[in-house]
Coordinates of C-alpha atoms and ligand atoms in Angstrom, one line a residue:
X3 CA 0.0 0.0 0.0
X4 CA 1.2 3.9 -0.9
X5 CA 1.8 6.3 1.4
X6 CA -0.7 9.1 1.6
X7 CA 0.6 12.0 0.3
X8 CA 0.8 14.5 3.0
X9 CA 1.4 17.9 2.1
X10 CA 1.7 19.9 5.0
X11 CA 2.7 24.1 4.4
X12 CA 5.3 25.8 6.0
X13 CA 3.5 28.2 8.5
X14 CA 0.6 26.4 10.1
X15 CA -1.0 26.2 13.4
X16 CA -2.9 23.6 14.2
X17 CA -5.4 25.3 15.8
X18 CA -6.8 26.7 13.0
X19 CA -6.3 23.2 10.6
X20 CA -8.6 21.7 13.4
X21 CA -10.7 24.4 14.8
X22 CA -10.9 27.2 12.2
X23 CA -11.2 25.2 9.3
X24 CA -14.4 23.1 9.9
X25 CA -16.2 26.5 10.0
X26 CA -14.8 27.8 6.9
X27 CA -15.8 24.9 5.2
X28 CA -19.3 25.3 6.1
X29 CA -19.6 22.8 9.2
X30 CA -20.5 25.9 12.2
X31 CA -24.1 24.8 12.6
X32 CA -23.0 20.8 13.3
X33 CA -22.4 19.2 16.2
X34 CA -18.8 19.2 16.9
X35 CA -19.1 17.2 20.5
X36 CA -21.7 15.4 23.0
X37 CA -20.9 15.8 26.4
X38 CA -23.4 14.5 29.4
X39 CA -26.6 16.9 28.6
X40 CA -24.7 19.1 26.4
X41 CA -23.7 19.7 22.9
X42 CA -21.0 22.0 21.2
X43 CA -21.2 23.0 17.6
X44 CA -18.2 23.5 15.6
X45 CA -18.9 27.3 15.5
X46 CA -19.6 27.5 19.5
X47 CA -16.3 25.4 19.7
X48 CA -14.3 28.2 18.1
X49 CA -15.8 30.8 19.8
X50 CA -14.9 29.1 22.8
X51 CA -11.4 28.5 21.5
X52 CA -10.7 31.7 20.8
X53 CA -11.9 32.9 24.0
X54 CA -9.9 30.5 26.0
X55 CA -6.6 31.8 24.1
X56 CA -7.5 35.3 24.6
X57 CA -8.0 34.9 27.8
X58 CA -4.9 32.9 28.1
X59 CA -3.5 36.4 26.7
X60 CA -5.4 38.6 29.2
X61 CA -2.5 36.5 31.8
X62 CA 0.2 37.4 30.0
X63 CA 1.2 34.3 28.3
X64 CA 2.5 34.0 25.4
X65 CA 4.2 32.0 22.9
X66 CA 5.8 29.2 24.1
X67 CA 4.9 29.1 27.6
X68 CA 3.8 26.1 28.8
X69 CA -0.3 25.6 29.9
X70 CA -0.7 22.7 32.1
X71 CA -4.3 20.8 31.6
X72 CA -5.3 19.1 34.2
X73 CA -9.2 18.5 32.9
X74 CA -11.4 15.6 32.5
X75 CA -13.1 15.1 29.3
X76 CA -15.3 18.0 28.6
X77 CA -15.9 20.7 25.8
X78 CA -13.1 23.1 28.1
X79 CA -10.6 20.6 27.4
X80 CA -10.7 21.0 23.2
X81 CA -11.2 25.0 23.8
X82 CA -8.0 25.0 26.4
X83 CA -5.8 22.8 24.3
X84 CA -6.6 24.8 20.6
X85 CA -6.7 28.1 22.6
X86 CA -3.7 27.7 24.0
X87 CA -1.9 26.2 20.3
X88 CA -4.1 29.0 18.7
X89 CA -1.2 31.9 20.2
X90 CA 1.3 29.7 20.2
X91 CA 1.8 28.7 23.5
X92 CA 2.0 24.5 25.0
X93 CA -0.7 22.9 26.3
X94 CA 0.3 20.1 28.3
X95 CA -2.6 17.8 29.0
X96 CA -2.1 15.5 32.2
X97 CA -3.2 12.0 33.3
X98 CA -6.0 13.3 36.0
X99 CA -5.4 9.7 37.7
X100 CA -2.0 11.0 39.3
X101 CA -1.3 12.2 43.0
X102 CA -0.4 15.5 44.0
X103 CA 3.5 15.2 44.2
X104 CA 3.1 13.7 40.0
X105 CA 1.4 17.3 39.6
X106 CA 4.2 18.9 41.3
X107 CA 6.5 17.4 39.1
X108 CA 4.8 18.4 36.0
X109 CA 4.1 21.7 36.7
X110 CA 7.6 22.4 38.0
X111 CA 9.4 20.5 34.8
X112 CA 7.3 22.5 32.4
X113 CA 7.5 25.6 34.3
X114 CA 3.9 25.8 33.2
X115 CA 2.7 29.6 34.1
X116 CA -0.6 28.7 34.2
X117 CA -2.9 25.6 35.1
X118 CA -6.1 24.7 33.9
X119 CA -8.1 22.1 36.5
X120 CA -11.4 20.7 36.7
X121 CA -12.6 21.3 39.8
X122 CA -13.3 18.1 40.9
X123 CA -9.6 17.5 40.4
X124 CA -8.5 20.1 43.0
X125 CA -9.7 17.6 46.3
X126 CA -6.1 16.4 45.2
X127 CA -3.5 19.0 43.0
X128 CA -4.7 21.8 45.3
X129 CA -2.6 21.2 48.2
X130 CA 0.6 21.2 46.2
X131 CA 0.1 24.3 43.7
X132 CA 1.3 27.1 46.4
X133 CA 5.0 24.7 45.7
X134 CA 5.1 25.4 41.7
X135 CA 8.1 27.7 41.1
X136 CA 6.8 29.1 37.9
X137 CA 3.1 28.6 38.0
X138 CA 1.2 31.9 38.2
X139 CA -2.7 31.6 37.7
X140 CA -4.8 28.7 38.2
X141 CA -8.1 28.6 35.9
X142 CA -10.9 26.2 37.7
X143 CA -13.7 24.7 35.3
X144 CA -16.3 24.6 37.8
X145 CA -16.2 26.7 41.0
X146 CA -13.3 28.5 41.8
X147 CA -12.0 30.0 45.3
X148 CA -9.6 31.8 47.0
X149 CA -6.9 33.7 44.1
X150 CA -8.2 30.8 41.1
X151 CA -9.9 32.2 38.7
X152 CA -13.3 30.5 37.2
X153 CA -13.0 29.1 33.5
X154 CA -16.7 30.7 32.7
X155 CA -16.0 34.0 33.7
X156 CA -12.3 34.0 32.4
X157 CA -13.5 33.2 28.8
X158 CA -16.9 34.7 29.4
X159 CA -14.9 38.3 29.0
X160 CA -11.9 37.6 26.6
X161 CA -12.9 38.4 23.0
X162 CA -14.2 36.2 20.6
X163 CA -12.0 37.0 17.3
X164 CA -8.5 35.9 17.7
X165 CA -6.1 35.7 14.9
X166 CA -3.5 32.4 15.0
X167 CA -0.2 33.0 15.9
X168 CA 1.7 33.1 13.0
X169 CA 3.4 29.6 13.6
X170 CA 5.6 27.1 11.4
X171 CA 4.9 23.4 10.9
X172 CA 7.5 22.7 13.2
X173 CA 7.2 24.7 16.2
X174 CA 6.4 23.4 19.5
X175 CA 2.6 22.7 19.6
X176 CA 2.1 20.7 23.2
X177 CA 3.8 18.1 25.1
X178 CA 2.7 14.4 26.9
X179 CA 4.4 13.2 29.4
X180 CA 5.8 9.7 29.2
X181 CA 6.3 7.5 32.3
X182 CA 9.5 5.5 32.4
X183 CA 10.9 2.4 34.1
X184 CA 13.4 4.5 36.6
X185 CA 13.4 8.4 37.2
X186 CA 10.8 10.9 36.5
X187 CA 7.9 11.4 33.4
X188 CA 9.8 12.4 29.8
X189 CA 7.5 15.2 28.3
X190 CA 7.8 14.7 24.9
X191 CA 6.9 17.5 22.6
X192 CA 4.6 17.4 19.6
X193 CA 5.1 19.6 16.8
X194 CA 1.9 21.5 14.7
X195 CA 2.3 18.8 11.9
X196 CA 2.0 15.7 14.1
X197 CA -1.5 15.4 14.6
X198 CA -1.7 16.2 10.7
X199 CA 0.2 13.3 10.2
X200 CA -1.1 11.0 12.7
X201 CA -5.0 11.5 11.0
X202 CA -4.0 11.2 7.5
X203 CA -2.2 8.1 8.1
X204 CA -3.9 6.1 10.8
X205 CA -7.6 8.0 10.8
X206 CA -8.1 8.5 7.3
X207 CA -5.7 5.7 5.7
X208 CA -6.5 3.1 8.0
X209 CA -10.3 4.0 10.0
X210 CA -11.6 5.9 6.6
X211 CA -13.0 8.5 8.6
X212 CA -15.4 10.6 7.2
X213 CA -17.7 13.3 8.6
X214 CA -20.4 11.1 9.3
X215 CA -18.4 9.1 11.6
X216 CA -18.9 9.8 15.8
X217 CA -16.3 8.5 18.3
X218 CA -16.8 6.8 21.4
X219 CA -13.1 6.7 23.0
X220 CA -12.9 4.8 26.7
X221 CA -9.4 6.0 27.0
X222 CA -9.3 9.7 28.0
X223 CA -8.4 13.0 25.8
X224 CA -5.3 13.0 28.0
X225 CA -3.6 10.4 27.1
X226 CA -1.9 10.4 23.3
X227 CA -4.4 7.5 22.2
X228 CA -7.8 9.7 23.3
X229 CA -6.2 12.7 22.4
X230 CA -6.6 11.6 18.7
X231 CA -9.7 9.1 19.1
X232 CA -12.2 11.2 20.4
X233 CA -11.0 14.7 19.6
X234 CA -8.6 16.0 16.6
X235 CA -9.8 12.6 14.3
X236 CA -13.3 13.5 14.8
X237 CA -12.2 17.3 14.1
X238 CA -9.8 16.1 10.8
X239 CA -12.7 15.5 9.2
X240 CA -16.0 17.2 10.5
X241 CA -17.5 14.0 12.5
X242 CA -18.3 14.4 16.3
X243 CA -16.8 13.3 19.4
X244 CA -18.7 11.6 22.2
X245 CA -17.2 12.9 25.3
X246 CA -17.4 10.9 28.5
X247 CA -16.0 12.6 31.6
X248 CA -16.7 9.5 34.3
X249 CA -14.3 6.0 34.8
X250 CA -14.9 3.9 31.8
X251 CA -17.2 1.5 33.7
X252 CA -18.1 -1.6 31.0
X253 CA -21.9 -1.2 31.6
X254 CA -21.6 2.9 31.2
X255 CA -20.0 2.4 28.0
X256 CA -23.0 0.1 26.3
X257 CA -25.0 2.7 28.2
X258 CA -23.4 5.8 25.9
X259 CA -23.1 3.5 22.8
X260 CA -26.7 3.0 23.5
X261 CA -27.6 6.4 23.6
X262 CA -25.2 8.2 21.8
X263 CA -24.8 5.7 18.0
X264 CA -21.2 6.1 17.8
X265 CA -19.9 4.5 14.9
X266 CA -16.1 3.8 16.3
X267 CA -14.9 2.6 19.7
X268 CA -12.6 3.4 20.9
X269 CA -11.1 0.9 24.3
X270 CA -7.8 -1.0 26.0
X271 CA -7.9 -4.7 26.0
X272 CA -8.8 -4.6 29.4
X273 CA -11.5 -2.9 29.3
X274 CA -12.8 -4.9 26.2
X275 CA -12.5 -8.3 28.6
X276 CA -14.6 -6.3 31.0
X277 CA -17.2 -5.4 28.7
X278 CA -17.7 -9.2 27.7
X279 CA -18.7 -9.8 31.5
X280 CA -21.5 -7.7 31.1
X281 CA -24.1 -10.2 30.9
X282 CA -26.9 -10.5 27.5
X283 CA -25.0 -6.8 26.4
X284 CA -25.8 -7.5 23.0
X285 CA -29.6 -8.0 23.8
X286 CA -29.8 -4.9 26.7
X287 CA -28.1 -2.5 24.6
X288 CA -28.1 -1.1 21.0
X289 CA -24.6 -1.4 19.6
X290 CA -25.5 -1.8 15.9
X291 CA -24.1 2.0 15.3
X292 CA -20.5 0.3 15.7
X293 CA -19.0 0.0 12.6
X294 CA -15.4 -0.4 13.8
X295 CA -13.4 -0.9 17.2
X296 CA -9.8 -0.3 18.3
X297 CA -8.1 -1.9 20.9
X298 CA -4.7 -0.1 21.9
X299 CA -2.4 0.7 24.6
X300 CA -1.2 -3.2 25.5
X301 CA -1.5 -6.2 23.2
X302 CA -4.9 -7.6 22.1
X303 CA -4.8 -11.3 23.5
X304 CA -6.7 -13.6 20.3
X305 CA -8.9 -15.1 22.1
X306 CA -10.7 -11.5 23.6
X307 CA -10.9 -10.6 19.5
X308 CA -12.8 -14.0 18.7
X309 CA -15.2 -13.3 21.6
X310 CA -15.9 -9.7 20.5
X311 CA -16.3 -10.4 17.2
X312 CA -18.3 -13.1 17.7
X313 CA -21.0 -11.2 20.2
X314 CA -20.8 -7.9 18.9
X315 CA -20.6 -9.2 15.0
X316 CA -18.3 -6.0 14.3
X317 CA -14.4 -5.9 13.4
X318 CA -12.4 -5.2 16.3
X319 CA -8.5 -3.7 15.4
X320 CA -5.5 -4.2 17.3
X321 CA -3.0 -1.6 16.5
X322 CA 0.2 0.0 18.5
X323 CA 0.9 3.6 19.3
X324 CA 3.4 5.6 21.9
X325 CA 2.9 8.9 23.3
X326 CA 6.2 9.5 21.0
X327 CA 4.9 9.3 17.8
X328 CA 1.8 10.3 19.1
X329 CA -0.5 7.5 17.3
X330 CA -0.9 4.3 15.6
X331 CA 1.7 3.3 13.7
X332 CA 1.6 -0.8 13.3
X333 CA -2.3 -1.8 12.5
X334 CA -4.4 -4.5 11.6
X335 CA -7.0 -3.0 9.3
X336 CA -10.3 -4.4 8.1
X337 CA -9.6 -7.5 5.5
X338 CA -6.3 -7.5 6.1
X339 CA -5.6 -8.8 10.2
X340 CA -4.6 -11.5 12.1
X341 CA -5.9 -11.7 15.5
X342 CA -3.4 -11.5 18.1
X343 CA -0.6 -9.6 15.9
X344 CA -0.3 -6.0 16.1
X345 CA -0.6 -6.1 11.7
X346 CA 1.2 -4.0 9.2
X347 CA 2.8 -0.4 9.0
X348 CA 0.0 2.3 8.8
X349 CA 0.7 3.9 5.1
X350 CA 3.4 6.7 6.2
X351 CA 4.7 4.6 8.6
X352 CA 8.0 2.3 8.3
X353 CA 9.2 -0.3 10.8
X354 CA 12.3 -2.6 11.5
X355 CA 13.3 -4.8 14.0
X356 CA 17.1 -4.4 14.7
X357 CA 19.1 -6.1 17.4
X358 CA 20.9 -4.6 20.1
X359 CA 23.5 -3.1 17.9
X360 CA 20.9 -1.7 15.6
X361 CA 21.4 -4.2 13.0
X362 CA 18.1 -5.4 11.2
X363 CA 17.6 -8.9 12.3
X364 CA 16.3 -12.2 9.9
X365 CA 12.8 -11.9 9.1
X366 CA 11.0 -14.0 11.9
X367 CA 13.6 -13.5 14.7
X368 CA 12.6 -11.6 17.9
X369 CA 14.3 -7.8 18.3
X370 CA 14.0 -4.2 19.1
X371 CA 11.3 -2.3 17.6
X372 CA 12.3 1.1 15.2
X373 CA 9.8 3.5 13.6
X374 CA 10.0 5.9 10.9
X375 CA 7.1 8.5 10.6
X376 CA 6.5 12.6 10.7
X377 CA 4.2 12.1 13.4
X378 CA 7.4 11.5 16.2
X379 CA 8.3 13.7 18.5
X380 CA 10.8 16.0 18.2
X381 CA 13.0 15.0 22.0
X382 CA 12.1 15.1 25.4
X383 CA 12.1 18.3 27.2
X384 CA 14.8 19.0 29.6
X385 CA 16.2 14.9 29.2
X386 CA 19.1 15.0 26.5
X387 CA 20.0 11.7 27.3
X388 CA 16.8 9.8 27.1
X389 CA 16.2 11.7 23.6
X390 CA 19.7 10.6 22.4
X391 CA 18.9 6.6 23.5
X392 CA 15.7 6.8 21.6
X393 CA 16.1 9.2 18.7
X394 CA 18.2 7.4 15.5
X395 CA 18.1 9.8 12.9
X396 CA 14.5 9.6 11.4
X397 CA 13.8 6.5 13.5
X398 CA 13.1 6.3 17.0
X399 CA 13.4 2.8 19.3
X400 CA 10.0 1.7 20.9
X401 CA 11.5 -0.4 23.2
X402 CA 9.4 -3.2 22.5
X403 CA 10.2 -6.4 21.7
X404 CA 8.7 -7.5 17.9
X405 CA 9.3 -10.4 15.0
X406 CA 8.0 -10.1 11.5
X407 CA 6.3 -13.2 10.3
X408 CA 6.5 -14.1 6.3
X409 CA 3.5 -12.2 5.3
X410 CA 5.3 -8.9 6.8
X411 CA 2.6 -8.6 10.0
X412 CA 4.3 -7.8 13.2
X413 CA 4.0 -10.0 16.4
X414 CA 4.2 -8.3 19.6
X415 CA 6.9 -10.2 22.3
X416 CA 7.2 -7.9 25.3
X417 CA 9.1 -5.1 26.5
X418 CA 12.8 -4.1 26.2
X419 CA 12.6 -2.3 29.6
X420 CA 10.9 -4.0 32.9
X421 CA 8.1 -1.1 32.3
X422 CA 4.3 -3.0 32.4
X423 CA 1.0 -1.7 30.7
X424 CA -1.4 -2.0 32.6
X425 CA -5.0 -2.0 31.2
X426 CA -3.3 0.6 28.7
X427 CA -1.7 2.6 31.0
X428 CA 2.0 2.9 32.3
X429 CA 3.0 1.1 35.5
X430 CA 6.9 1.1 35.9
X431 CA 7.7 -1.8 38.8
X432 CA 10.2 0.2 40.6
X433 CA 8.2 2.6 41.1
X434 CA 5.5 0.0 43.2
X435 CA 9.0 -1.3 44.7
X436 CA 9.8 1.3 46.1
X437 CA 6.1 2.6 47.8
X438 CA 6.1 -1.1 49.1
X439 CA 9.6 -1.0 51.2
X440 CA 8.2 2.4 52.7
X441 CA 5.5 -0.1 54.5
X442 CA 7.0 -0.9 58.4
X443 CA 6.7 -4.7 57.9
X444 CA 8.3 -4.5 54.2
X445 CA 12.3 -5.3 53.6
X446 CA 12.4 -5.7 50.2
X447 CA 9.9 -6.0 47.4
X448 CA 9.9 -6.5 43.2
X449 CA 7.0 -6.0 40.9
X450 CA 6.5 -8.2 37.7
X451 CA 4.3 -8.8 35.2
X452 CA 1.6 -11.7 35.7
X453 CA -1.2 -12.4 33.1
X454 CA -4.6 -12.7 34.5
X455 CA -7.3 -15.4 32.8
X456 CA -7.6 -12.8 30.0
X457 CA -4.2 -13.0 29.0
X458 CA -3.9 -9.9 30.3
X459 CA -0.8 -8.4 32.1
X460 CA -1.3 -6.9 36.0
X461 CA 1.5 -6.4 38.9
X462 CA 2.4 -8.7 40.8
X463 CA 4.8 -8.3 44.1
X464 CA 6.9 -10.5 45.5
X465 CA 7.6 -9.6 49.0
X466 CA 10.3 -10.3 51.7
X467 CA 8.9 -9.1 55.2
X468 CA 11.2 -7.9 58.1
X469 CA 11.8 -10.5 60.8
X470 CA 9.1 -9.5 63.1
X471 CA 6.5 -10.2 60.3
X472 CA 4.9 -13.2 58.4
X473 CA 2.6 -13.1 55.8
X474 CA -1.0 -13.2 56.0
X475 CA -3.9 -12.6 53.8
X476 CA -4.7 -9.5 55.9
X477 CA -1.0 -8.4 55.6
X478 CA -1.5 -8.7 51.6
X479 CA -4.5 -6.5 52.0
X480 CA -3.0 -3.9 53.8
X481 CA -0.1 -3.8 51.6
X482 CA -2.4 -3.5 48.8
X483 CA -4.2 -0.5 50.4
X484 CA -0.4 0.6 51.5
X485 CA 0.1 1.3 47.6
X486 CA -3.5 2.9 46.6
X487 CA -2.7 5.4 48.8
X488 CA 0.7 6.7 48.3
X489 CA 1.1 6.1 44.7
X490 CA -1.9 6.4 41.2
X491 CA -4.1 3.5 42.6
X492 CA -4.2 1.6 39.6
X493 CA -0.6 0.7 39.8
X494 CA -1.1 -1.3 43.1
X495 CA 0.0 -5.3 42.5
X496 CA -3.5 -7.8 42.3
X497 CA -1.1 -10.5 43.7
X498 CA 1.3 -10.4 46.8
X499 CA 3.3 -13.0 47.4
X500 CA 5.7 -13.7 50.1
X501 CA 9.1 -14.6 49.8
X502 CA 12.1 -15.8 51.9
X503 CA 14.1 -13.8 49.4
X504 CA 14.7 -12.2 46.1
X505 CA 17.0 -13.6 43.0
X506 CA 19.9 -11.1 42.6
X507 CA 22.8 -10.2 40.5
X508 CA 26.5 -10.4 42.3
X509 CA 26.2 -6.6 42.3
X510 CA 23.1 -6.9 43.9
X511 CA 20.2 -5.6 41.4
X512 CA 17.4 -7.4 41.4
X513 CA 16.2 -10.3 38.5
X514 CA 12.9 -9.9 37.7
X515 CA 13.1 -12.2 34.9
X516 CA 13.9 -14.8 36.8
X517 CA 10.8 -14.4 39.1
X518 CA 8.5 -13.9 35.5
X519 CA 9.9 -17.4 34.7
X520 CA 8.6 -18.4 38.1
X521 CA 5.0 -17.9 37.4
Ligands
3UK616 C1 2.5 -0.7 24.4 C2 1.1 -2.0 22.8 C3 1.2 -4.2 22.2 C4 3.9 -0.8 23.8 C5 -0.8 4.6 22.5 C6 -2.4 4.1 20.8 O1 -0.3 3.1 24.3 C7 0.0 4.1 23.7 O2 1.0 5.0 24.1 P1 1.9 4.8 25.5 O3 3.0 5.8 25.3 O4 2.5 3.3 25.4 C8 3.2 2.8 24.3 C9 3.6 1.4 24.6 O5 2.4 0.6 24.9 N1 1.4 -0.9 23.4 C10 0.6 0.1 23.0 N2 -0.3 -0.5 22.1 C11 0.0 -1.8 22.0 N3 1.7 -3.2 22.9 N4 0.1 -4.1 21.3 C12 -0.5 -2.9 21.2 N5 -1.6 -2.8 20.4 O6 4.8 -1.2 24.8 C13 4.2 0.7 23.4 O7 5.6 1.0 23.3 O8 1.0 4.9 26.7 C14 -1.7 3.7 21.9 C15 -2.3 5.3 20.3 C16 -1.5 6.2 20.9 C17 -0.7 5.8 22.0 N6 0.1 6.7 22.5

């Protein structure tokens, strides 16, 4: 298959490719999103955009400063993240499942001057945002107090016209931050182009999206995959987004495909297993809007895809993207797939497997993952060294673990790193390690991988108590508990178990593969 042409000009801003454009081209009176009782047309939406970056102005920011986004999925979100691209300066959407010290951290990295938060969100960034350095104004959608000013009122008196900031193809259009196995989030910054690139190769070359198309996306408009899913595809082209601002629940999602006729979803395996325990779904709900799914963020197990397809008689794709090149790059598409593999290139896309010299291996022998696309980020900000061991040129390393069988499809075999994905999301083991040994009755601890019944990888601890302590199942609870409630919840390990001690290198580092092999 050919490459999409992609012609992208020299100055552009992606605001007005993905805001300003859909009016001009006569779609101002259509529904651009669906959001709990609401609905924003494409005109409202850049009304609201250009409010949001003239108020954004009426703080003093300007281009290049960094905007921190800290908002669950609602029609604020779109008009923050374009208002802020619209004059130039970085919107930095961030996971909202995080704890306050992760907020910290971002805001202080970025040296964001301003922070956008959903109210609801403040119960737990609040405390900290008197400790960013740089930040200077916090914008609350919902009910503001003290010094934070409300989002309504902000935009409510900022102007409506704003002209785009007059910037290139390559400039700095917004970061994601990136969690890694050891040391702190990379942000990774995105260019104006790359969501360009990302639509016209995965959302139009491989989904066909059209402007009669409306997304469903489970996974939220902060992370890379929702970013694209349920808000600049849908705007590529014209369609509408379905916006969902609760926990993906499997019974509230047949609920909004129900109500709302999307005709893509978009989920994480996980959440696809726990949508085929909802009992007679396909008889209790209306899902015959669907005419594609997308799994992404972890591999797609084949036994999950039979069931799917099989109960909900429409095509489910597996595909793999990374915050760092922003999308999907490796797909299966519809005719063309083989359950269980991650499938071919996306058309723009190239791919090798090279060994640990950067060699290309034999076709059908395992090796390290390189991509080559326009849709990659351009480093990491601030973290020269983790840009130089991933960037190669036009390629950038993965670090997953892939072979290419004889028909050319790729075949997900792990991670390079110890990192886990966790239903779609980023768990890094040291990271659980190290909350565990803060526990009194904890000496050492290491996290692995574990699949489920699903096939489906979760955490997993091994534990060696202090003297004074043995292991009970009310010990394993507590430790569980220990984990929700110093570190993001989800990372916590579903299994304990308790060991008289851990394999270990001469120098003393910890073998986790040796305790996968175990299980
Ligand atoms: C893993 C997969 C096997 C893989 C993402 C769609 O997940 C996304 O981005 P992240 O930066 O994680 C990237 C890493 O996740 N992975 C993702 N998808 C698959 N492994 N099969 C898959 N289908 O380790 C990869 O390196 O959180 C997903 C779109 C945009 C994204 N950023």
């Amino acid at each position: 298959m050919t490459a999409p042409s992609i012609e992208i000009p020299d100055r552009l801003n992606a605001a007005s490719f993905f805001v300003d454009r859909n009016v001009a081209e006569g779609h101002g009176h259509k529904v651009a999103f669906f959001h709990e009782e609401r609905t924003i047309t494409y005109g409202q939406l850049q009304e609201l955009t250009n409010r949001a970056g003239n108020a954004l102005l009426d703080l003093g920011v300007e281009m290049e400063h960094r905007v921190l986004l800290l908002l669950l999925d609602c029609p604020e979100f779109v008009a923050s993240f374009f208002g802020a691209i619209k004059i130039g300066a970085i919107p930095i959407p961030v996971n909202t499942m995080m704890r306050a010290q992760d907020y910290l951290y971002f805001l202080n990295d970025s040296r964001a001057r301003v922070a956008i938060i959903s109210q609801a969100l403040l119960a737990e960034a609040g405390p900290i945002l008197d400790q960013a350095r740089y930040l200077k104004h916090v914008v609350v959608v919902g009910k503001a107090e003290g010094k934070q000013i409300g989002f309504d009122q902000w935009a409510g008196k900022a102007a409506t016209r704003l002209e785009a900031a007059d910037t290139s193809k390559d400039d700095a259009a917004f970061w994601l931050y990136s969690s890694g196995s050891t040391g702190f989030p990379k942000g990774a910054v995105h260019l104006q182009h790359d969501m360009v690139v990302c639509t016209d190769t995965y959302a139009l070359g491989v989904l066909a999206m059209t402007e009669r198309d409306r997304t469903f996306s489970a996974a939220k408009l902060f992370f890379a995959y929702g970013l694209g899913n349920n808000m600049y595809f849908p705007m590529r082209v014209g369609a509408q987004g379905v916006l969902h601002a609760h926990r993906p629940m499997p019974e509230a999602m047949f609920e909004v495909i129900d109500r709302h006729k999307p005709t893509i979803f978009f989920g994480v395996p996980t959440l696809y297993a726990a949508m085929l325990q909802v009992k007679e779904a396909e008889r209790r709900f209306d899902c015959s809007s669907l005419r594609l799914c997308v799994s992404a963020g972890e591999a797609l197990p084949p036994d999950l895809y039979k069931r799917w397809t099989e109960r909900f008689k429409v095509e489910l794709l597996d595909g793999i993207g990374t915050t760092e090149i922003l999308h999907i790059f490796l797909s299966n598409r519809p005719g063309q797939l083989k359950p269980g593999s991650s499938g071919l290139p996306v058309p723009g896309y190239e791919a090798i497997i090279v060994d640990d010299e950067g060699k290309p291996v034999p076709r059908g022998e395992v090796g390290n993952l390189r991509v080559k696309g326009d849709s990659t980020m351009a480093y990491y900000w601030n973290k020269h060294e983790k840009t130089k061991a991933s960037l190669f040129g036009e390629w950038i390393a993965t670090g997953d673990k892939y072979y290419q069988d004889e028909d050319g499809f790729f075949w997900y075999c792990g991670r390079a790193d110890d990192m886990l994905k966790v239903s779609g999301i980023w768990v890094s083991p040291v990271e659980v390690e190290n909350t565990l040994v803060g526990h009194p009755a904890v000496l050492e601890a290491a996290v692995v991988g574990k699949e489920d019944t699903d096939k489906l990888v979760k955490p997993k601890a091994y534990v060696v108590l202090k003297d004074t302590y043995t292991g009970s199942p009310e010990l394993e609870a507590e430790l569980k508990g220990f984990v929700k409630d110093k570190i993001a919840p989800y990372k916590y390990p579903r299994w304990i178990e308790f060991v008289g001690e851990l394999p270990k290198t001469a120098t003393g580092k910890i073998q986790r593969f040796k305790l996968r092999q175990r299980d």
